[in-house]
Coordinates of C-alpha atoms in Angstrom, one line a residue:
M213 CA 27.6 -211.4 -71.9
C214 CA 26.1 -214.7 -72.7
G215 CA 24.5 -217.1 -75.2
I216 CA 20.7 -217.6 -75.3
C217 CA 18.4 -219.8 -77.2
G218 CA 14.9 -221.3 -76.9
W219 CA 11.9 -223.0 -78.4
I220 CA 8.2 -222.1 -78.3
D221 CA 5.8 -224.7 -79.6
Y222 CA 2.1 -224.3 -79.0
R223 CA 1.4 -228.0 -80.0
R224 CA 4.2 -230.0 -78.6
D225 CA 5.0 -230.9 -74.9
L226 CA 8.6 -229.6 -74.7
G227 CA 9.0 -231.4 -71.4
E228 CA 9.2 -234.7 -73.1
D229 CA 12.6 -236.4 -73.0
A230 CA 13.3 -236.2 -76.7
N231 CA 12.6 -232.4 -76.7
R232 CA 14.7 -231.9 -73.6
R233 CA 17.6 -233.6 -75.3
T234 CA 17.1 -231.3 -78.3
L235 CA 17.1 -228.3 -76.0
A236 CA 20.3 -229.5 -74.4
G237 CA 21.9 -229.8 -77.8
M238 CA 20.8 -226.3 -78.7
N239 CA 22.2 -224.9 -75.5
Q240 CA 25.5 -226.7 -75.9
T241 CA 26.2 -224.8 -79.2
M242 CA 26.4 -221.6 -77.1
S243 CA 29.0 -223.0 -74.6
C244 CA 31.7 -220.8 -75.9
R245 CA 29.6 -217.7 -75.3
G246 CA 28.9 -218.7 -71.7
P247 CA 31.6 -220.8 -70.2
D248 CA 30.8 -220.1 -66.6
Q249 CA 27.2 -221.3 -66.0
E250 CA 24.3 -223.0 -67.9
G251 CA 20.6 -223.3 -67.3
I252 CA 17.4 -224.5 -69.0
W253 CA 13.8 -223.7 -68.0
V254 CA 11.1 -225.8 -69.6
S255 CA 7.3 -225.7 -69.5
R256 CA 4.8 -227.4 -71.6
H257 CA 5.0 -225.0 -74.6
A258 CA 8.0 -222.9 -73.8
A259 CA 11.7 -223.5 -73.1
L260 CA 14.5 -221.0 -72.5
C261 CA 18.2 -221.9 -72.5
H262 CA 21.1 -219.9 -71.3
R263 CA 24.9 -220.1 -71.2
R264 CA 26.5 -217.4 -69.0
L265 CA 29.7 -215.4 -69.1
A266 CA 29.5 -213.9 -65.6
V267 CA 30.5 -210.2 -65.6
I268 CA 28.2 -208.4 -63.1
D269 CA 26.9 -210.0 -59.8
I270 CA 28.7 -213.3 -60.3
E271 CA 26.6 -215.3 -57.9
G272 CA 23.2 -213.6 -58.2
G273 CA 22.9 -213.3 -62.0
R274 CA 22.1 -216.9 -62.8
Q275 CA 19.7 -217.6 -65.7
P276 CA 17.1 -218.3 -66.8
M277 CA 15.7 -215.8 -64.3
A278 CA 12.2 -215.9 -63.0
L279 CA 9.9 -213.2 -61.6
D280 CA 7.3 -215.4 -59.9
D281 CA 6.2 -213.5 -56.8
D282 CA 2.7 -212.5 -55.9
S283 CA 3.1 -208.8 -57.0
G284 CA 2.5 -209.5 -60.7
P285 CA 2.5 -211.9 -63.6
T286 CA 5.1 -214.6 -63.8
L287 CA 7.9 -213.8 -66.3
Q288 CA 10.9 -215.9 -67.4
M289 CA 13.9 -214.3 -69.1
V290 CA 17.2 -215.2 -70.7
Y291 CA 19.4 -212.2 -71.3
S292 CA 22.7 -211.4 -73.2
G293 CA 24.5 -208.1 -73.0
E294 CA 24.7 -205.2 -70.6
A295 CA 22.4 -202.4 -69.6
Y296 CA 24.8 -199.6 -68.7
N297 CA 22.1 -197.5 -67.0
F298 CA 20.8 -200.3 -64.9
R299 CA 21.6 -198.5 -61.6
E300 CA 19.3 -195.5 -62.6
L301 CA 16.6 -197.9 -63.7
R302 CA 16.9 -199.9 -60.5
A303 CA 16.4 -196.7 -58.5
E304 CA 13.2 -196.0 -60.4
L305 CA 11.9 -199.5 -59.9
D306 CA 12.8 -199.4 -56.2
A307 CA 10.7 -196.2 -55.9
A308 CA 7.9 -198.1 -57.6
G309 CA 7.9 -200.8 -54.9
H310 CA 10.0 -203.5 -56.5
R311 CA 12.2 -205.5 -54.1
F312 CA 15.3 -206.9 -55.7
R313 CA 16.9 -210.2 -54.9
T314 CA 20.2 -209.7 -56.8
S315 CA 22.4 -206.8 -57.9
S316 CA 22.5 -207.9 -61.5
D317 CA 21.3 -205.8 -64.5
T318 CA 19.4 -208.9 -65.7
E319 CA 16.9 -208.6 -62.8
V320 CA 16.5 -204.8 -63.5
V321 CA 15.5 -205.5 -67.1
L322 CA 13.2 -208.3 -66.1
R323 CA 11.4 -206.2 -63.5
A324 CA 11.3 -203.3 -66.0
H325 CA 9.2 -205.6 -68.2
R326 CA 6.7 -206.2 -65.4
E327 CA 6.5 -202.5 -64.6
W328 CA 6.5 -200.8 -68.0
G329 CA 6.6 -203.3 -70.8
R330 CA 3.9 -206.0 -70.5
D331 CA 1.5 -204.3 -72.9
D332 CA 4.2 -202.7 -75.0
P333 CA 7.7 -204.1 -74.5
R334 CA 9.1 -201.3 -76.6
E335 CA 8.7 -199.0 -73.6
V336 CA 11.4 -201.0 -71.8
A337 CA 13.8 -201.1 -74.8
R338 CA 13.6 -197.4 -75.2
R339 CA 14.7 -196.9 -71.6
L340 CA 17.8 -199.1 -71.9
N341 CA 21.3 -197.8 -72.6
G342 CA 23.4 -200.7 -73.7
M343 CA 24.0 -203.7 -75.9
F344 CA 21.5 -206.4 -75.4
A345 CA 19.6 -209.3 -76.9
Y346 CA 17.1 -211.1 -74.8
A347 CA 13.9 -213.1 -74.5
V348 CA 11.0 -212.7 -72.1
W349 CA 8.2 -215.3 -71.7
D350 CA 4.9 -214.3 -70.1
T351 CA 3.5 -217.5 -68.7
E352 CA -0.1 -216.1 -68.3
R353 CA -0.4 -214.8 -71.9
E354 CA 1.9 -217.5 -73.4
E355 CA 3.7 -214.8 -75.3
L356 CA 7.4 -214.5 -76.1
V357 CA 9.1 -211.2 -76.6
L358 CA 12.5 -211.0 -78.3
V359 CA 14.4 -207.7 -77.9
R360 CA 17.6 -206.4 -79.6
D361 CA 19.6 -203.3 -79.1
R362 CA 19.4 -200.3 -81.3
L363 CA 22.5 -200.8 -83.5
G364 CA 22.6 -204.6 -83.4
V365 CA 25.7 -204.9 -81.2
K366 CA 24.4 -208.2 -79.9
P367 CA 23.1 -210.8 -82.3
L368 CA 19.7 -212.5 -82.1
Y369 CA 18.1 -214.8 -84.7
Y370 CA 14.7 -216.4 -85.0
Y371 CA 13.1 -219.1 -87.1
P372 CA 9.3 -219.4 -87.4
T373 CA 7.9 -222.9 -87.3
P374 CA 4.3 -224.1 -88.0
D375 CA 3.5 -224.0 -84.3
G376 CA 5.8 -221.4 -82.8
V377 CA 9.4 -220.3 -83.1
L378 CA 13.0 -221.2 -82.5
F379 CA 15.5 -218.5 -81.5
G380 CA 19.2 -218.1 -80.6
S381 CA 22.2 -215.8 -80.3
E382 CA 23.7 -217.6 -83.3
P383 CA 22.3 -219.6 -86.2
K384 CA 24.0 -222.8 -84.9
A385 CA 21.7 -222.9 -81.9
I386 CA 18.7 -222.9 -84.2
L387 CA 20.2 -225.4 -86.6
A388 CA 20.7 -227.8 -83.8
N389 CA 16.9 -228.3 -83.7
P390 CA 15.7 -230.8 -86.4
Q391 CA 12.8 -228.4 -87.2
A392 CA 15.3 -226.0 -88.8
D393 CA 16.5 -226.8 -92.4
R394 CA 20.1 -226.3 -93.4
V395 CA 19.0 -225.1 -96.8
V396 CA 20.5 -222.1 -98.6
E397 CA 18.5 -220.7 -101.5
A398 CA 19.5 -218.1 -104.0
D399 CA 18.6 -215.1 -101.8
G400 CA 20.5 -216.6 -98.9
L401 CA 23.6 -217.2 -101.1
R402 CA 23.4 -213.6 -102.3
R403 CA 23.3 -212.4 -98.8
A404 CA 26.3 -214.5 -97.9
L405 CA 28.4 -213.2 -100.8
A406 CA 27.4 -209.5 -100.6
W407 CA 28.9 -207.3 -97.9
V408 CA 25.5 -205.7 -97.2
A409 CA 23.6 -206.2 -94.0
D410 CA 20.0 -207.4 -94.3
P411 CA 18.3 -208.6 -91.1
S412 CA 15.4 -210.1 -93.1
N413 CA 17.8 -212.6 -94.7
A414 CA 19.9 -214.7 -92.3
V415 CA 21.2 -216.9 -95.2
F416 CA 19.6 -220.1 -94.1
R417 CA 16.1 -220.5 -95.5
G418 CA 13.4 -219.3 -93.2
M419 CA 15.8 -217.8 -90.7
R420 CA 15.7 -214.1 -89.8
E421 CA 17.6 -211.7 -87.5
V422 CA 15.7 -209.6 -85.0
P423 CA 16.3 -206.3 -86.7
P424 CA 18.3 -203.8 -84.7
G425 CA 16.0 -201.4 -82.8
H426 CA 13.1 -203.9 -82.9
V427 CA 11.2 -206.2 -80.7
V428 CA 9.5 -209.4 -82.0
R429 CA 6.3 -210.7 -80.4
I430 CA 5.4 -214.3 -80.7
G431 CA 2.0 -215.6 -79.6
R432 CA -0.7 -218.1 -80.6
G433 CA -1.9 -215.5 -83.1
G434 CA 1.4 -215.3 -85.0
I435 CA 4.6 -213.3 -85.1
R436 CA 5.1 -209.6 -85.6
E437 CA 8.1 -207.3 -85.6
E438 CA 7.8 -203.8 -84.0
R439 CA 10.3 -201.0 -84.3
Y440 CA 11.2 -199.0 -81.2
W441 CA 14.1 -196.9 -82.6
R442 CA 15.4 -195.5 -85.8
L443 CA 17.9 -192.9 -86.9
E444 CA 16.1 -189.5 -87.4
D445 CA 16.9 -186.0 -88.4
T446 CA 17.4 -184.0 -85.2
G447 CA 17.5 -180.5 -86.7
H448 CA 21.0 -179.8 -85.4
T449 CA 21.4 -176.2 -84.3
D450 CA 24.6 -176.3 -82.2
D451 CA 27.6 -174.5 -83.5
V452 CA 31.0 -176.3 -84.0
P453 CA 32.5 -175.5 -80.5
T454 CA 29.3 -176.6 -78.8
T455 CA 29.1 -179.7 -80.8
V456 CA 32.7 -180.7 -80.0
Q457 CA 32.1 -180.1 -76.3
H458 CA 28.9 -182.2 -76.3
V459 CA 30.7 -185.0 -78.1
R460 CA 33.3 -184.9 -75.4
D461 CA 30.7 -184.9 -72.6
L462 CA 29.0 -187.9 -74.2
L463 CA 32.3 -189.8 -74.6
E464 CA 33.2 -189.2 -70.9
D465 CA 29.9 -190.5 -69.8
T466 CA 29.7 -193.6 -71.9
A467 CA 33.3 -194.6 -71.2
K468 CA 32.6 -194.3 -67.5
R469 CA 29.4 -196.3 -67.8
Q470 CA 31.0 -199.1 -69.8
L471 CA 33.8 -199.6 -67.2
I472 CA 31.4 -201.2 -64.8
A473 CA 32.3 -204.8 -64.3
D474 CA 33.1 -207.3 -61.5
V475 CA 35.8 -209.0 -63.6
P476 CA 39.2 -207.9 -65.1
L477 CA 38.8 -205.3 -67.9
C478 CA 41.0 -203.9 -70.6
T479 CA 41.1 -201.9 -73.9
L480 CA 41.9 -202.9 -77.5
L481 CA 44.5 -200.4 -78.8
S482 CA 45.4 -200.0 -82.4
G483 CA 47.2 -196.6 -82.3
G484 CA 44.5 -194.9 -84.2
L485 CA 42.4 -191.9 -83.1
D486 CA 39.4 -194.0 -82.0
S487 CA 41.0 -196.6 -79.8
S488 CA 43.6 -194.2 -78.4
A489 CA 41.0 -191.7 -77.3
L490 CA 38.9 -194.4 -75.7
T491 CA 41.9 -195.9 -74.0
A492 CA 42.9 -192.5 -72.6
L493 CA 39.4 -191.9 -71.3
A494 CA 39.2 -195.3 -69.7
A495 CA 42.6 -195.0 -68.2
R496 CA 41.8 -191.7 -66.6
H497 CA 38.5 -193.0 -65.1
V498 CA 40.2 -196.1 -63.7
T499 CA 43.0 -194.0 -62.2
D500 CA 40.4 -191.6 -60.6
Q501 CA 38.7 -194.6 -59.0
G502 CA 42.1 -195.8 -57.6
G503 CA 42.2 -198.8 -59.9
G504 CA 45.8 -198.4 -61.0
K505 CA 46.9 -199.0 -64.6
I506 CA 44.4 -200.3 -67.2
R507 CA 45.5 -203.1 -69.4
S508 CA 45.7 -202.6 -73.2
F509 CA 46.3 -205.1 -76.0
A510 CA 47.2 -204.8 -79.7
V511 CA 47.6 -207.2 -82.5
D512 CA 50.8 -207.3 -84.6
F513 CA 52.3 -209.6 -87.2
A514 CA 55.8 -211.0 -87.2
G515 CA 58.1 -208.6 -89.1
Y516 CA 55.1 -206.3 -90.1
A517 CA 56.4 -203.0 -88.7
D518 CA 60.0 -203.6 -90.0
N519 CA 58.9 -204.6 -93.5
F520 CA 55.7 -202.6 -93.9
Q521 CA 54.8 -201.4 -97.4
A522 CA 52.2 -198.6 -97.7
D523 CA 49.2 -199.1 -100.0
D524 CA 46.0 -197.3 -101.0
V525 CA 44.3 -198.4 -97.8
R526 CA 47.0 -198.5 -95.1
G527 CA 49.6 -195.8 -95.0
T528 CA 51.4 -196.6 -91.7
P529 CA 51.9 -199.6 -89.4
D530 CA 50.1 -199.5 -86.1
T531 CA 52.8 -200.7 -83.7
P532 CA 54.9 -197.5 -83.3
Y533 CA 51.7 -195.5 -82.5
V534 CA 50.4 -198.2 -80.2
H535 CA 53.6 -198.0 -78.1
E536 CA 53.6 -194.3 -78.0
V537 CA 50.0 -194.1 -76.8
A538 CA 50.6 -196.9 -74.2
E539 CA 53.5 -194.9 -72.8
F540 CA 51.7 -191.5 -73.0
V541 CA 48.6 -192.8 -71.3
G542 CA 50.3 -195.2 -68.9
T543 CA 48.7 -198.5 -69.7
D544 CA 49.9 -202.0 -68.8
H545 CA 50.3 -203.0 -72.4
R546 CA 50.9 -206.2 -74.3
D547 CA 51.4 -206.9 -78.0
I548 CA 49.9 -210.1 -79.4
L549 CA 52.4 -211.2 -82.0
L550 CA 51.1 -213.5 -84.7
S551 CA 52.8 -215.5 -87.5
T552 CA 51.5 -216.9 -90.8
E553 CA 51.7 -220.4 -89.2
D554 CA 49.4 -219.2 -86.4
M555 CA 46.7 -217.8 -88.8
M556 CA 46.9 -220.7 -91.3
D557 CA 46.6 -223.3 -88.6
P558 CA 43.5 -225.4 -89.7
R559 CA 42.2 -225.5 -86.2
V560 CA 42.2 -221.7 -86.0
R561 CA 40.6 -221.2 -89.4
N562 CA 37.9 -223.7 -88.5
A563 CA 37.3 -222.1 -85.2
A564 CA 36.9 -218.7 -86.9
L565 CA 34.5 -220.1 -89.5
H566 CA 32.5 -221.9 -86.9
A567 CA 32.2 -218.7 -84.9
R568 CA 30.9 -216.9 -87.9
D569 CA 28.5 -219.6 -89.1
L570 CA 29.1 -218.2 -92.6
P571 CA 32.0 -218.0 -95.1
A572 CA 33.1 -214.4 -94.7
G573 CA 36.1 -214.8 -96.9
I574 CA 38.3 -212.2 -95.2
G575 CA 40.8 -214.7 -93.9
D576 CA 43.6 -213.3 -91.7
M577 CA 41.4 -210.4 -90.6
D578 CA 39.1 -212.9 -88.9
T579 CA 41.7 -215.4 -87.7
S580 CA 44.0 -212.7 -86.3
L581 CA 41.1 -211.1 -84.5
Y582 CA 40.1 -214.5 -83.1
L583 CA 43.7 -215.1 -81.9
L584 CA 43.9 -211.6 -80.4
F585 CA 40.7 -212.1 -78.5
K586 CA 41.9 -215.6 -77.4
A587 CA 45.1 -214.1 -75.9
V588 CA 43.2 -211.2 -74.3
R589 CA 40.9 -213.6 -72.6
E590 CA 43.8 -215.1 -70.7
E591 CA 44.0 -211.9 -68.7
S592 CA 40.7 -210.1 -69.1
T593 CA 37.0 -210.9 -69.3
V594 CA 35.9 -207.6 -70.7
A595 CA 37.5 -205.4 -73.4
L596 CA 36.6 -201.9 -74.7
S597 CA 36.8 -201.4 -78.4
G598 CA 36.9 -198.4 -80.7
E599 CA 34.7 -200.2 -83.2
S600 CA 32.1 -198.0 -85.0
A601 CA 33.8 -194.6 -84.6
D602 CA 34.6 -194.5 -88.4
E603 CA 30.9 -195.1 -89.3
V604 CA 29.7 -192.6 -86.7
F605 CA 32.2 -189.8 -87.4
G606 CA 33.0 -190.4 -91.1
G607 CA 36.5 -191.8 -90.8
Y608 CA 36.9 -194.0 -93.9
R609 CA 38.6 -192.6 -96.9
D610 CA 35.6 -193.5 -99.0
F611 CA 33.6 -190.8 -97.1
H612 CA 36.0 -188.2 -98.6
D613 CA 36.6 -189.5 -102.1
A614 CA 34.4 -187.6 -104.6
D615 CA 34.1 -190.4 -107.1
T616 CA 33.1 -192.9 -104.4
V617 CA 30.6 -190.5 -102.9
A618 CA 29.1 -189.9 -106.4
A619 CA 28.8 -193.6 -107.2
D620 CA 25.2 -194.9 -107.4
T621 CA 25.8 -197.8 -105.0
F622 CA 27.1 -198.6 -101.5
P623 CA 30.3 -196.6 -101.1
W624 CA 32.4 -199.4 -99.6
L625 CA 31.7 -201.5 -102.8
A626 CA 32.6 -198.5 -105.1
G627 CA 35.7 -197.5 -103.2
R628 CA 39.0 -199.0 -102.2
M629 CA 37.9 -200.6 -99.0
M630 CA 36.5 -203.9 -100.2
N631 CA 38.4 -204.3 -103.5
H632 CA 35.1 -205.4 -104.9
D633 CA 33.3 -205.3 -108.2
A634 CA 29.8 -206.7 -108.1
K635 CA 29.9 -207.4 -111.9
D636 CA 33.1 -209.5 -111.7
P637 CA 32.5 -213.2 -111.0
G638 CA 36.1 -213.6 -109.9
L639 CA 36.6 -217.3 -109.2
F640 CA 32.9 -218.2 -109.2
N641 CA 31.1 -220.3 -111.7
R642 CA 30.0 -217.8 -114.3
G643 CA 26.6 -219.5 -114.9
L644 CA 25.8 -219.5 -111.1
F645 CA 27.0 -215.9 -110.8
A646 CA 24.8 -214.8 -113.7
E647 CA 21.8 -216.7 -112.1
L648 CA 22.4 -215.0 -108.8
D649 CA 22.5 -211.6 -110.5
M650 CA 24.7 -210.0 -107.8
P651 CA 24.7 -206.5 -109.4
G652 CA 20.9 -206.6 -109.4
Y653 CA 20.7 -207.9 -105.8
V654 CA 23.1 -205.2 -104.6
D655 CA 21.2 -202.5 -106.4
E656 CA 17.9 -203.6 -104.9
Q657 CA 19.4 -203.5 -101.4
Y658 CA 20.9 -200.1 -102.2
R659 CA 17.5 -198.6 -103.3
R660 CA 15.8 -200.1 -100.3
A661 CA 18.3 -198.5 -98.0
L662 CA 18.1 -195.1 -99.6
A663 CA 14.3 -195.1 -99.2
E664 CA 14.8 -195.3 -95.4
V665 CA 17.1 -192.3 -95.1
P666 CA 15.5 -189.6 -92.9
E667 CA 15.0 -186.3 -94.8
L668 CA 17.5 -183.6 -94.0
T669 CA 16.0 -180.4 -92.6
G670 CA 17.2 -176.9 -91.9
P671 CA 19.7 -174.8 -94.0
A672 CA 21.8 -177.9 -94.8
A673 CA 18.9 -179.4 -96.7
K674 CA 19.5 -177.0 -99.6
D675 CA 23.0 -178.3 -100.1
P676 CA 23.1 -181.4 -102.5
H677 CA 26.4 -182.5 -101.0
E678 CA 25.0 -182.4 -97.4
R679 CA 22.0 -184.5 -98.6
R680 CA 24.3 -187.1 -100.2
M681 CA 26.5 -187.3 -97.2
R682 CA 23.4 -187.9 -95.0
E683 CA 22.8 -190.9 -97.3
I684 CA 26.4 -192.1 -97.1
C685 CA 26.4 -191.9 -93.3
Y686 CA 23.1 -193.8 -93.1
L687 CA 24.3 -196.5 -95.4
Y688 CA 27.4 -197.1 -93.3
L689 CA 25.5 -197.2 -90.0
T690 CA 22.8 -199.5 -91.2
R691 CA 24.3 -201.7 -93.9
F692 CA 28.0 -201.8 -93.2
L693 CA 28.5 -201.4 -89.4
P694 CA 26.3 -204.4 -88.6
N695 CA 28.7 -206.7 -90.4
L696 CA 31.6 -205.4 -88.3
L697 CA 29.6 -205.7 -85.1
D698 CA 28.7 -209.2 -85.9
R699 CA 32.3 -210.1 -86.7
K700 CA 33.4 -208.6 -83.4
D701 CA 30.8 -210.4 -81.4
R702 CA 31.4 -213.8 -83.0
M703 CA 35.2 -213.7 -82.7
S704 CA 35.1 -212.5 -79.1
M705 CA 32.3 -214.7 -77.8
A706 CA 34.0 -217.7 -79.5
V707 CA 36.6 -217.4 -76.7
G708 CA 34.3 -216.1 -73.9
L709 CA 35.4 -212.5 -74.1
E710 CA 32.9 -209.6 -73.8
V711 CA 33.8 -206.7 -76.1
R712 CA 32.0 -203.4 -75.4
V713 CA 31.7 -200.7 -78.0
P714 CA 31.3 -197.2 -76.4
F715 CA 31.1 -195.5 -79.8
C716 CA 27.8 -197.3 -80.3
D717 CA 26.1 -195.5 -77.4
H718 CA 22.8 -194.5 -79.0
R719 CA 23.0 -191.0 -77.6
L720 CA 26.3 -190.4 -79.3
V721 CA 25.1 -192.0 -82.6
E722 CA 21.9 -189.9 -82.7
Y723 CA 23.7 -186.7 -81.9
V724 CA 26.5 -187.1 -84.5
F725 CA 24.2 -188.4 -87.2
G726 CA 22.2 -185.3 -86.9
T727 CA 25.1 -182.9 -87.3
P728 CA 25.8 -181.4 -90.8
W729 CA 28.6 -182.9 -92.8
A730 CA 30.3 -179.5 -92.7
H731 CA 30.6 -179.9 -88.9
K732 CA 32.0 -183.4 -89.2
T733 CA 34.8 -182.1 -91.5
F734 CA 35.2 -178.6 -90.2
D735 CA 39.0 -178.7 -90.1
G736 CA 39.2 -180.2 -93.6
R737 CA 39.8 -183.7 -92.4
E738 CA 38.1 -186.9 -91.4
K739 CA 36.6 -187.3 -88.0
S740 CA 37.0 -183.6 -87.1
L741 CA 34.6 -183.7 -84.2
L742 CA 36.2 -186.7 -82.5
R743 CA 39.7 -185.4 -83.1
H744 CA 39.0 -182.0 -81.5
A745 CA 36.9 -183.5 -78.7
T746 CA 39.8 -185.8 -77.6
K747 CA 43.1 -184.2 -78.8
D748 CA 44.1 -183.2 -75.3
L749 CA 44.2 -186.8 -74.2
I750 CA 46.6 -188.4 -76.7
P751 CA 49.9 -187.8 -78.5
D752 CA 49.8 -185.2 -81.3
S753 CA 51.2 -187.8 -83.7
V754 CA 48.0 -189.9 -83.2
V755 CA 45.8 -186.8 -83.5
Q756 CA 47.4 -186.1 -86.9
R757 CA 47.5 -189.8 -88.1
V758 CA 45.5 -190.6 -91.2
K759 CA 43.0 -193.4 -90.8
S760 CA 44.4 -196.9 -91.2
P761 CA 42.0 -199.9 -91.1
Y762 CA 42.4 -203.1 -89.1
P763 CA 45.8 -204.6 -90.2
S764 CA 46.2 -207.4 -92.7
T765 CA 49.5 -209.4 -92.9
Q766 CA 51.9 -208.6 -95.7
D767 CA 53.9 -211.8 -95.3
E768 CA 54.4 -213.3 -98.8
G769 CA 54.3 -216.7 -97.1
Y770 CA 50.7 -216.1 -96.2
E771 CA 49.5 -216.0 -99.8
K772 CA 51.7 -219.0 -100.6
S773 CA 50.0 -220.9 -97.9
L774 CA 46.6 -219.8 -99.3
R775 CA 47.6 -221.1 -102.7
D776 CA 48.7 -224.4 -101.3
R777 CA 45.4 -224.8 -99.5
V778 CA 43.4 -223.9 -102.7
A779 CA 45.6 -226.3 -104.7
G780 CA 44.5 -229.1 -102.2
I781 CA 40.9 -228.2 -103.0
L782 CA 41.6 -228.4 -106.7
A783 CA 43.1 -231.8 -106.3
E784 CA 39.7 -233.0 -105.1
G785 CA 38.3 -231.9 -108.5
E786 CA 34.5 -232.3 -108.8
N787 CA 34.4 -234.0 -105.4
A788 CA 35.3 -230.8 -103.6
P789 CA 32.2 -229.4 -101.8
V790 CA 32.7 -226.0 -103.4
A791 CA 33.2 -227.4 -107.0
P792 CA 29.7 -226.6 -108.2
M793 CA 30.0 -223.0 -107.1
V794 CA 33.4 -222.1 -108.6
D795 CA 35.2 -222.0 -112.0
L796 CA 37.9 -224.6 -111.5
K797 CA 39.7 -223.5 -114.7
A798 CA 39.9 -219.9 -113.5
I799 CA 41.3 -221.1 -110.1
R800 CA 44.0 -223.1 -111.9
E801 CA 44.9 -220.0 -113.9
R802 CA 45.0 -217.9 -110.8
L803 CA 47.3 -220.3 -109.1
D804 CA 49.6 -220.5 -112.1
A805 CA 50.0 -216.7 -112.3
P806 CA 52.7 -215.1 -110.1
S807 CA 51.1 -213.2 -107.3
S808 CA 53.3 -210.2 -108.2
Q809 CA 51.4 -209.8 -111.5
A810 CA 48.1 -209.4 -109.7
Q811 CA 46.6 -206.1 -110.5
N812 CA 44.9 -206.1 -107.2
Q813 CA 46.8 -208.4 -104.9
M814 CA 44.6 -207.9 -101.8
G815 CA 41.4 -208.4 -103.8
Q816 CA 42.7 -211.6 -105.4
R817 CA 43.9 -212.9 -102.1
M818 CA 40.4 -212.4 -100.6
Q819 CA 39.0 -214.4 -103.6
L820 CA 41.2 -217.3 -102.6
E821 CA 40.1 -216.9 -98.9
R822 CA 36.5 -217.2 -100.0
V823 CA 37.0 -220.4 -101.9
I824 CA 38.6 -222.0 -98.9
D825 CA 35.9 -220.7 -96.5
L826 CA 33.1 -221.8 -98.8
N827 CA 34.5 -225.3 -99.2
Q828 CA 34.9 -225.7 -95.5
W829 CA 31.5 -224.2 -94.7
L830 CA 29.6 -226.5 -97.2
A831 CA 31.3 -229.5 -95.7
D832 CA 31.1 -228.7 -92.0
Y833 CA 27.5 -227.3 -92.0
D834 CA 26.1 -230.0 -94.3
V835 CA 24.5 -227.2 -96.3
E836 CA 22.0 -228.1 -99.0
L837 CA 22.3 -225.5 -101.8
N838 CA 19.0 -225.0 -103.6
V839 CA 19.8 -222.3 -106.1

């Protein structure tokens, strides 16, 4: 796992000293993503930069990597991610006459582009099983190809310029180039405030994401995006027992593939069905290979389990289940215990905000993840996560709430998950909020997403509920999951930790997406397929446990600290960077009201978090708002 960035300019000479200094600055922004090695390749019109977190072939996998022998065109590549089927692809390329110089997956992907992808790079992307974001420069054609994995596990951004393009793993790499403007217009601000993924809008004016499942080709004739993968209707015909067994087979295979590493590896364990099943599968494979106990890590808050209060979203604390699974499976387990002081440390909050590049406004759920990953990195370089199982298998409560399912909008905005009302300005300036028309923006995004949903076929197509649940599953996988994957990537790579997500294996996603909703809930509960596919691996208490999302601290001192921080912003008055965006009177009233009187305490706490994050973001990133 690494950080990449680069600059293509068909007019400038990028080898000039001033441009080399700019490239060094761009690459430096990626230092956290790649603490082990760095490299820059520069030609007259192209430059590729790389920061490496060494995971496979520590010595041989240095980048940028060149393919410059006499057997084909010269290619240069910078690569981030992992191709879990690189050994099979290497065997194919060996048979085709390629002679490898390293044992890295990077060289496999590079040679695959020479063998199969020069005319159509999508042919290479379709062959890859993994998480990846990379760039290939063809020196003869003077063409750059950007490639991103199917679900967007690894981030990749680009910024068209009058004479080429800038690109990077994160916006900060692009913003380090003076050609990129730090301007946020109305649409960008809407994107920053709405919890809806949209690759065409990367918040900063002119910047885009490479959409998941796409390649982007940049040449002298311009830039074009080309899709190589989409979710499709598969006409599922397997009965329930066959479906359950196939899910188990896929999980066994993907867990085994994703355990390949030349560095210490662990799992992230929450005590829920997803992470527990994954930990059990990983532990069994490690034991079979004679590797001893696998490490596992969990986040916990001081006093959380002892003083836990159930709410509409979280019914049970994680820790008792975590410890039961760790003992049952036999992991080498460690709890990472966090306090309010840890999470409110300005250095930690600033690090989390800098990792995000955006004001997410979810506070302790970002800072605690950052601190968890930081502690894990002390002992492991790679971690396996249960992220995305809820989106794939239908685990959230909103999937199963009739009113939420029937709502004519994104289900996470209609249900209990986000505590969100698109029509409520909250603490925002009402004039600005009206001008942004957030309800209209969200509705436009919703209609656009619905238009993409593949048509349901077969007997299930006659059932209105099956058709609606196909839409709900598509919305979660394409408009909600990318936000979680981005959060996971940013917080982990900020400390140089590679986090893998086996439930994002595209074979599993395709298969489960194609199954009828009746299969996904055949036992009358959420995640029926996953539960029955893995129930023999984990304690029955975890098998029966109701879904509980990532934890959030319940310490009353945390909200007090938030209020104190917001009071400090209020004391700046109109001089506060965030002042033009918020309703200062409404904030004062909020601070004066006892938190116990809040109708929705979590929702109101997140509003305070957003004020703090926006204020810091506007100051640190020198953002020019043009709304």
